[in-house]
Amino acid sequence: MDLGVWRDISLMWLVFLTFIAVLPVGIVLFFAIKAMRRLRQITKLYLPVAQDKARLVATRSEEISQKIAEPVIKTYAKTAQVNTIAKSIRRRNGT
């Protein structure tokens, strides 16, 4: 056998070993991409529903917080109004 034959056999052996080394990574990437596509399909299906529910919760919590804060705001406004009237009366009486 000639030296060229051994060169070709060595080259084929190196290509085979490289293919064996790269094959698991390729398989993992193939299934990762397949899983990401499926996940994207599922998210397109369920995320609008989740967004609607989140929007509903945000709206309800805003309404409830407004109802809870309304008496406090009214009380603060009335107190400020009384304080302003009292200061006004004191200024008139003081001068």
XYZ file of C-alpha atoms in Angstrom:
95
model
C 0.000 0.000 0.000
C 1.094 3.416 -0.937
C 1.446 6.378 1.451
C -1.413 8.141 -0.374
C -3.816 5.331 0.570
C -2.948 5.690 4.253
C -3.419 9.439 3.936
C -6.921 8.932 2.542
C -7.803 6.375 5.212
C -6.558 8.737 7.958
C -8.551 11.583 6.483
C -11.709 9.441 6.363
C -11.073 8.341 9.986
C -10.729 11.995 11.124
C -13.909 12.982 9.286
C -15.759 10.083 10.915
C -14.511 11.039 14.410
C -15.477 14.668 13.831
C -18.930 13.590 12.689
C -19.330 11.447 15.822
C -18.223 14.387 18.017
C -20.581 16.892 16.367
C -23.603 14.594 16.106
C -24.747 14.851 19.798
C -24.570 18.649 19.698
C -26.597 18.670 16.496
C -29.214 16.375 17.994
C -29.502 18.543 21.105
C -29.864 21.698 19.022
C -32.444 20.043 16.777
C -34.658 19.093 19.705
C -34.100 22.450 21.410
C -35.323 24.289 18.313
C -38.266 21.904 18.002
C -39.180 22.525 21.669
C -38.892 26.299 21.228
C -41.255 26.208 18.261
C -43.778 24.222 20.286
C -43.397 26.606 23.221
C -44.017 29.535 20.880
C -47.211 27.889 19.622
C -48.405 27.332 23.171
C -47.590 30.890 24.231
C -49.461 32.288 21.233
C -52.452 30.275 22.371
C -52.418 31.022 26.098
C -50.724 34.410 26.545
C -53.672 36.454 25.232
C -55.873 34.755 27.832
C -53.325 35.519 30.543
C -53.091 39.137 29.360
C -56.852 39.520 29.574
C -56.886 38.121 33.105
C -54.009 40.380 34.145
C -55.804 43.383 32.644
C -58.979 42.416 34.534
C -57.055 42.090 37.812
C -55.371 45.459 37.231
C -58.700 47.125 36.516
C -60.390 45.609 39.562
C -57.494 46.494 41.855
C -57.538 50.060 40.530
C -61.269 50.332 41.237
C -60.892 48.894 44.727
C -57.942 51.147 45.557
C -59.932 54.170 44.388
C -62.835 53.145 46.646
C -60.490 52.651 49.589
C -58.578 55.900 49.019
C -61.630 58.064 48.338
C -62.620 58.639 51.998
C -59.019 59.387 52.939
C -58.677 61.890 50.104
C -61.994 63.545 50.993
C -60.969 63.769 54.642
C -57.613 65.280 53.706
C -59.301 67.792 51.389
C -61.818 68.820 54.058
C -59.033 69.147 56.640
C -57.006 71.312 54.270
C -60.090 73.412 53.585
C -60.770 73.897 57.319
C -57.116 74.746 57.982
C -57.123 77.289 55.171
C -60.319 78.901 56.487
C -58.881 78.949 60.010
C -55.653 80.589 58.812
C -57.654 83.131 56.867
C -59.754 83.990 59.919
C -56.665 84.240 62.146
C -54.982 86.614 59.677
C -58.008 88.872 59.584
C -58.326 88.928 63.336
C -54.599 89.366 63.863
C -54.195 92.526 61.781
